JSON list of C-alpha atoms in Angstrom, two decimals:
[
{"chain": "A", "resi": 1, "resn": "GLN", "atom": "CA", "xyz": [15.08, -9.90, 4.11]},
{"chain": "A", "resi": 2, "resn": "VAL", "atom": "CA", "xyz": [12.17, -8.83, 1.95]},
{"chain": "A", "resi": 3, "resn": "GLN", "atom": "CA", "xyz": [12.68, -6.03, -0.55]},
{"chain": "A", "resi": 4, "resn": "LEU", "atom": "CA", "xyz": [9.64, -4.05, -1.62]},
{"chain": "A", "resi": 5, "resn": "VAL", "atom": "CA", "xyz": [9.51, -1.93, -4.76]},
{"chain": "A", "resi": 6, "resn": "GLU", "atom": "CA", "xyz": [6.56, 0.35, -5.50]},
{"chain": "A", "resi": 7, "resn": "SER", "atom": "CA", "xyz": [5.49, 1.54, -8.93]},
{"chain": "A", "resi": 8, "resn": "GLY", "atom": "CA", "xyz": [2.51, 3.10, -10.66]},
{"chain": "A", "resi": 9, "resn": "GLY", "atom": "CA", "xyz": [2.54, 6.58, -9.21]},
{"chain": "A", "resi": 10, "resn": "GLY", "atom": "CA", "xyz": [2.09, 9.66, -11.33]},
{"chain": "A", "resi": 11, "resn": "SER", "atom": "CA", "xyz": [0.16, 12.85, -11.89]},
{"chain": "A", "resi": 12, "resn": "VAL", "atom": "CA", "xyz": [-3.58, 12.82, -12.51]},
{"chain": "A", "resi": 13, "resn": "GLN", "atom": "CA", "xyz": [-6.46, 15.25, -12.38]},
{"chain": "A", "resi": 14, "resn": "ALA", "atom": "CA", "xyz": [-9.05, 15.11, -9.65]},
{"chain": "A", "resi": 15, "resn": "GLY", "atom": "CA", "xyz": [-11.54, 12.33, -10.31]},
{"chain": "A", "resi": 16, "resn": "GLY", "atom": "CA", "xyz": [-8.97, 10.20, -12.06]},
{"chain": "A", "resi": 17, "resn": "SER", "atom": "CA", "xyz": [-7.57, 6.80, -11.16]},
{"chain": "A", "resi": 18, "resn": "LEU", "atom": "CA", "xyz": [-4.21, 5.19, -10.54]},
{"chain": "A", "resi": 19, "resn": "ARG", "atom": "CA", "xyz": [-3.12, 1.68, -9.69]},
{"chain": "A", "resi": 20, "resn": "LEU", "atom": "CA", "xyz": [-0.10, 1.26, -7.48]},
{"chain": "A", "resi": 21, "resn": "SER", "atom": "CA", "xyz": [1.90, -1.95, -7.37]},
{"chain": "A", "resi": 22, "resn": "CYS", "atom": "CA", "xyz": [4.38, -3.24, -4.83]},
{"chain": "A", "resi": 23, "resn": "ALA", "atom": "CA", "xyz": [6.62, -6.13, -5.86]},
{"chain": "A", "resi": 24, "resn": "ALA", "atom": "CA", "xyz": [8.10, -8.28, -3.09]},
{"chain": "A", "resi": 25, "resn": "SER", "atom": "CA", "xyz": [11.40, -10.07, -3.52]},
{"chain": "A", "resi": 26, "resn": "GLU", "atom": "CA", "xyz": [10.63, -13.12, -1.41]},
{"chain": "A", "resi": 27, "resn": "TYR", "atom": "CA", "xyz": [7.88, -15.73, -1.52]},
{"chain": "A", "resi": 28, "resn": "THR", "atom": "CA", "xyz": [7.53, -15.36, 2.27]},
{"chain": "A", "resi": 29, "resn": "TYR", "atom": "CA", "xyz": [5.63, -12.16, 1.45]},
{"chain": "A", "resi": 30, "resn": "ARG", "atom": "CA", "xyz": [2.50, -14.26, 1.14]},
{"chain": "A", "resi": 31, "resn": "TYR", "atom": "CA", "xyz": [2.58, -14.93, 4.90]},
{"chain": "A", "resi": 32, "resn": "TYR", "atom": "CA", "xyz": [2.76, -11.29, 5.90]},
{"chain": "A", "resi": 33, "resn": "CYS", "atom": "CA", "xyz": [0.16, -8.65, 6.48]},
{"chain": "A", "resi": 34, "resn": "MET", "atom": "CA", "xyz": [0.76, -5.90, 3.93]},
{"chain": "A", "resi": 35, "resn": "GLY", "atom": "CA", "xyz": [-0.14, -2.26, 3.99]},
{"chain": "A", "resi": 36, "resn": "TRP", "atom": "CA", "xyz": [-0.10, 0.99, 2.06]},
{"chain": "A", "resi": 37, "resn": "PHE", "atom": "CA", "xyz": [0.90, 4.18, 3.80]},
{"chain": "A", "resi": 38, "resn": "ARG", "atom": "CA", "xyz": [1.26, 7.74, 2.58]},
{"chain": "A", "resi": 39, "resn": "GLN", "atom": "CA", "xyz": [2.99, 10.91, 3.65]},
{"chain": "A", "resi": 40, "resn": "ALA", "atom": "CA", "xyz": [2.26, 14.36, 2.34]},
{"chain": "A", "resi": 41, "resn": "PRO", "atom": "CA", "xyz": [4.74, 17.23, 2.70]},
{"chain": "A", "resi": 42, "resn": "GLY", "atom": "CA", "xyz": [4.64, 18.65, 6.22]},
{"chain": "A", "resi": 43, "resn": "LYS", "atom": "CA", "xyz": [2.35, 15.90, 7.47]},
{"chain": "A", "resi": 44, "resn": "GLU", "atom": "CA", "xyz": [2.84, 12.70, 9.40]},
{"chain": "A", "resi": 45, "resn": "ARG", "atom": "CA", "xyz": [2.74, 9.34, 7.69]},
{"chain": "A", "resi": 46, "resn": "GLU", "atom": "CA", "xyz": [-0.69, 7.77, 7.77]},
{"chain": "A", "resi": 47, "resn": "GLY", "atom": "CA", "xyz": [-2.01, 4.31, 7.10]},
{"chain": "A", "resi": 48, "resn": "VAL", "atom": "CA", "xyz": [-4.17, 3.97, 4.01]},
{"chain": "A", "resi": 49, "resn": "ALA", "atom": "CA", "xyz": [-5.10, 0.28, 3.78]},
{"chain": "A", "resi": 50, "resn": "THR", "atom": "CA", "xyz": [-4.01, -3.11, 5.04]},
{"chain": "A", "resi": 51, "resn": "ILE", "atom": "CA", "xyz": [-4.59, -6.68, 3.92]},
{"chain": "A", "resi": 52, "resn": "HIS", "atom": "CA", "xyz": [-4.17, -9.96, 5.77]},
{"chain": "A", "resi": 53, "resn": "PRO", "atom": "CA", "xyz": [-2.64, -13.02, 4.07]},
{"chain": "A", "resi": 54, "resn": "TYR", "atom": "CA", "xyz": [-6.14, -14.53, 3.96]},
{"chain": "A", "resi": 55, "resn": "GLY", "atom": "CA", "xyz": [-7.53, -11.43, 2.30]},
{"chain": "A", "resi": 56, "resn": "SER", "atom": "CA", "xyz": [-9.34, -9.44, 4.99]},
{"chain": "A", "resi": 57, "resn": "THR", "atom": "CA", "xyz": [-8.89, -5.72, 4.49]},
{"chain": "A", "resi": 58, "resn": "SER", "atom": "CA", "xyz": [-9.15, -2.45, 6.36]},
{"chain": "A", "resi": 59, "resn": "TYR", "atom": "CA", "xyz": [-9.12, 1.16, 5.15]},
{"chain": "A", "resi": 60, "resn": "ALA", "atom": "CA", "xyz": [-8.66, 4.64, 6.46]},
{"chain": "A", "resi": 61, "resn": "GLU", "atom": "CA", "xyz": [-11.97, 6.51, 6.58]},
{"chain": "A", "resi": 62, "resn": "SER", "atom": "CA", "xyz": [-10.68, 9.06, 4.11]},
{"chain": "A", "resi": 63, "resn": "VAL", "atom": "CA", "xyz": [-10.28, 6.47, 1.34]},
{"chain": "A", "resi": 64, "resn": "LYS", "atom": "CA", "xyz": [-13.14, 4.05, 2.01]},
{"chain": "A", "resi": 65, "resn": "GLY", "atom": "CA", "xyz": [-15.21, 3.45, -1.08]},
{"chain": "A", "resi": 66, "resn": "ARG", "atom": "CA", "xyz": [-12.54, 4.93, -3.34]},
{"chain": "A", "resi": 67, "resn": "PHE", "atom": "CA", "xyz": [-9.43, 2.77, -2.80]},
{"chain": "A", "resi": 68, "resn": "THR", "atom": "CA", "xyz": [-9.12, -1.00, -2.98]},
{"chain": "A", "resi": 69, "resn": "ILE", "atom": "CA", "xyz": [-6.18, -2.99, -1.66]},
{"chain": "A", "resi": 70, "resn": "SER", "atom": "CA", "xyz": [-5.50, -6.45, -3.08]},
{"chain": "A", "resi": 71, "resn": "ARG", "atom": "CA", "xyz": [-2.70, -8.96, -3.31]},
{"chain": "A", "resi": 72, "resn": "ASP", "atom": "CA", "xyz": [-1.51, -11.64, -5.68]},
{"chain": "A", "resi": 73, "resn": "ASN", "atom": "CA", "xyz": [0.35, -14.27, -3.66]},
{"chain": "A", "resi": 74, "resn": "ILE", "atom": "CA", "xyz": [1.53, -16.04, -6.81]},
{"chain": "A", "resi": 75, "resn": "LYS", "atom": "CA", "xyz": [3.11, -12.93, -8.29]},
{"chain": "A", "resi": 76, "resn": "ASN", "atom": "CA", "xyz": [4.26, -11.69, -4.87]},
{"chain": "A", "resi": 77, "resn": "THR", "atom": "CA", "xyz": [2.64, -8.35, -5.63]},
{"chain": "A", "resi": 78, "resn": "LEU", "atom": "CA", "xyz": [0.48, -5.97, -3.64]},
{"chain": "A", "resi": 79, "resn": "TYR", "atom": "CA", "xyz": [-1.86, -3.49, -5.32]},
{"chain": "A", "resi": 80, "resn": "LEU", "atom": "CA", "xyz": [-3.74, -0.33, -4.48]},
{"chain": "A", "resi": 81, "resn": "GLN", "atom": "CA", "xyz": [-6.46, 0.71, -6.91]},
{"chain": "A", "resi": 82, "resn": "MET", "atom": "CA", "xyz": [-7.24, 4.37, -6.36]},
{"chain": "A", "resi": 83, "resn": "ASN", "atom": "CA", "xyz": [-10.38, 5.84, -7.90]},
{"chain": "A", "resi": 84, "resn": "SER", "atom": "CA", "xyz": [-12.06, 9.23, -7.61]},
{"chain": "A", "resi": 85, "resn": "LEU", "atom": "CA", "xyz": [-8.77, 10.77, -6.60]},
{"chain": "A", "resi": 86, "resn": "LYS", "atom": "CA", "xyz": [-8.78, 14.08, -4.77]},
{"chain": "A", "resi": 87, "resn": "PRO", "atom": "CA", "xyz": [-6.05, 16.72, -4.40]},
{"chain": "A", "resi": 88, "resn": "GLU", "atom": "CA", "xyz": [-5.75, 15.74, -0.75]},
{"chain": "A", "resi": 89, "resn": "ASP", "atom": "CA", "xyz": [-4.61, 12.28, -1.84]},
{"chain": "A", "resi": 90, "resn": "THR", "atom": "CA", "xyz": [-1.38, 13.84, -3.07]},
{"chain": "A", "resi": 91, "resn": "ALA", "atom": "CA", "xyz": [1.48, 12.17, -1.18]},
{"chain": "A", "resi": 92, "resn": "MET", "atom": "CA", "xyz": [4.34, 9.74, -1.37]},
{"chain": "A", "resi": 93, "resn": "TYR", "atom": "CA", "xyz": [2.86, 6.26, -1.12]},
{"chain": "A", "resi": 94, "resn": "TYR", "atom": "CA", "xyz": [4.75, 3.42, 0.54]},
{"chain": "A", "resi": 95, "resn": "CYS", "atom": "CA", "xyz": [4.07, -0.27, 0.87]},
{"chain": "A", "resi": 96, "resn": "ALA", "atom": "CA", "xyz": [5.13, -2.15, 3.97]},
{"chain": "A", "resi": 97, "resn": "ALA", "atom": "CA", "xyz": [5.18, -5.68, 5.37]},
{"chain": "A", "resi": 98, "resn": "GLU", "atom": "CA", "xyz": [4.18, -6.72, 8.87]},
{"chain": "A", "resi": 99, "resn": "THR", "atom": "CA", "xyz": [5.77, -10.10, 9.54]},
{"chain": "A", "resi": 100, "resn": "LYS", "atom": "CA", "xyz": [3.62, -10.63, 12.63]},
{"chain": "A", "resi": 101, "resn": "CYS", "atom": "CA", "xyz": [0.12, -9.51, 11.75]},
{"chain": "A", "resi": 102, "resn": "TYR", "atom": "CA", "xyz": [-1.54, -6.97, 14.04]},
{"chain": "A", "resi": 103, "resn": "SER", "atom": "CA", "xyz": [1.70, -6.38, 15.98]},
{"chain": "A", "resi": 104, "resn": "GLY", "atom": "CA", "xyz": [1.87, -2.78, 14.85]},
{"chain": "A", "resi": 105, "resn": "SER", "atom": "CA", "xyz": [5.47, -3.31, 13.82]},
{"chain": "A", "resi": 106, "resn": "TRP", "atom": "CA", "xyz": [6.00, -2.83, 10.11]},
{"chain": "A", "resi": 107, "resn": "ASP", "atom": "CA", "xyz": [9.28, -4.55, 9.41]},
{"chain": "A", "resi": 108, "resn": "TYR", "atom": "CA", "xyz": [9.95, -3.86, 5.73]},
{"chain": "A", "resi": 109, "resn": "TRP", "atom": "CA", "xyz": [9.33, -0.75, 3.68]},
{"chain": "A", "resi": 110, "resn": "GLY", "atom": "CA", "xyz": [9.62, 0.25, 0.06]},
{"chain": "A", "resi": 111, "resn": "ARG", "atom": "CA", "xyz": [11.09, 3.54, -1.10]},
{"chain": "A", "resi": 112, "resn": "GLY", "atom": "CA", "xyz": [7.79, 4.97, -2.20]},
{"chain": "A", "resi": 113, "resn": "THR", "atom": "CA", "xyz": [6.06, 6.21, -5.32]},
{"chain": "A", "resi": 114, "resn": "GLN", "atom": "CA", "xyz": [4.76, 9.76, -5.75]},
{"chain": "A", "resi": 115, "resn": "VAL", "atom": "CA", "xyz": [1.08, 10.44, -6.41]},
{"chain": "A", "resi": 116, "resn": "THR", "atom": "CA", "xyz": [0.07, 13.97, -7.39]},
{"chain": "A", "resi": 117, "resn": "VAL", "atom": "CA", "xyz": [-3.57, 14.93, -7.91]},
{"chain": "A", "resi": 118, "resn": "SER", "atom": "CA", "xyz": [-4.36, 18.31, -9.43]},
{"chain": "A", "resi": 119, "resn": "SER", "atom": "CA", "xyz": [-7.67, 20.13, -9.14]}
]
């Protein structure tokens, strides 16, 4: 079983940047598709970005050009670089692992890290 632990959240002003990290407990992480999700109070969870083991990426329209997902398969760590942050990016951010890529079934989840963007 893979354990995922997020870090790097915090409070920033609009226009600022944050880098989220997600540490995986098992080397098998490198074979999984990985994703970042977020959930704001009163809203449904939404996908932010995903990355395939070979490096191909996809992004939600709302974050394209501002966020970058990346992974280090040696350090077993997933990243989300967030630039030009907006108040509407405020949410709890979660990383997740999809053991069978493109199945739509995200099998492992972290506990989340809070991102708060003030105007």
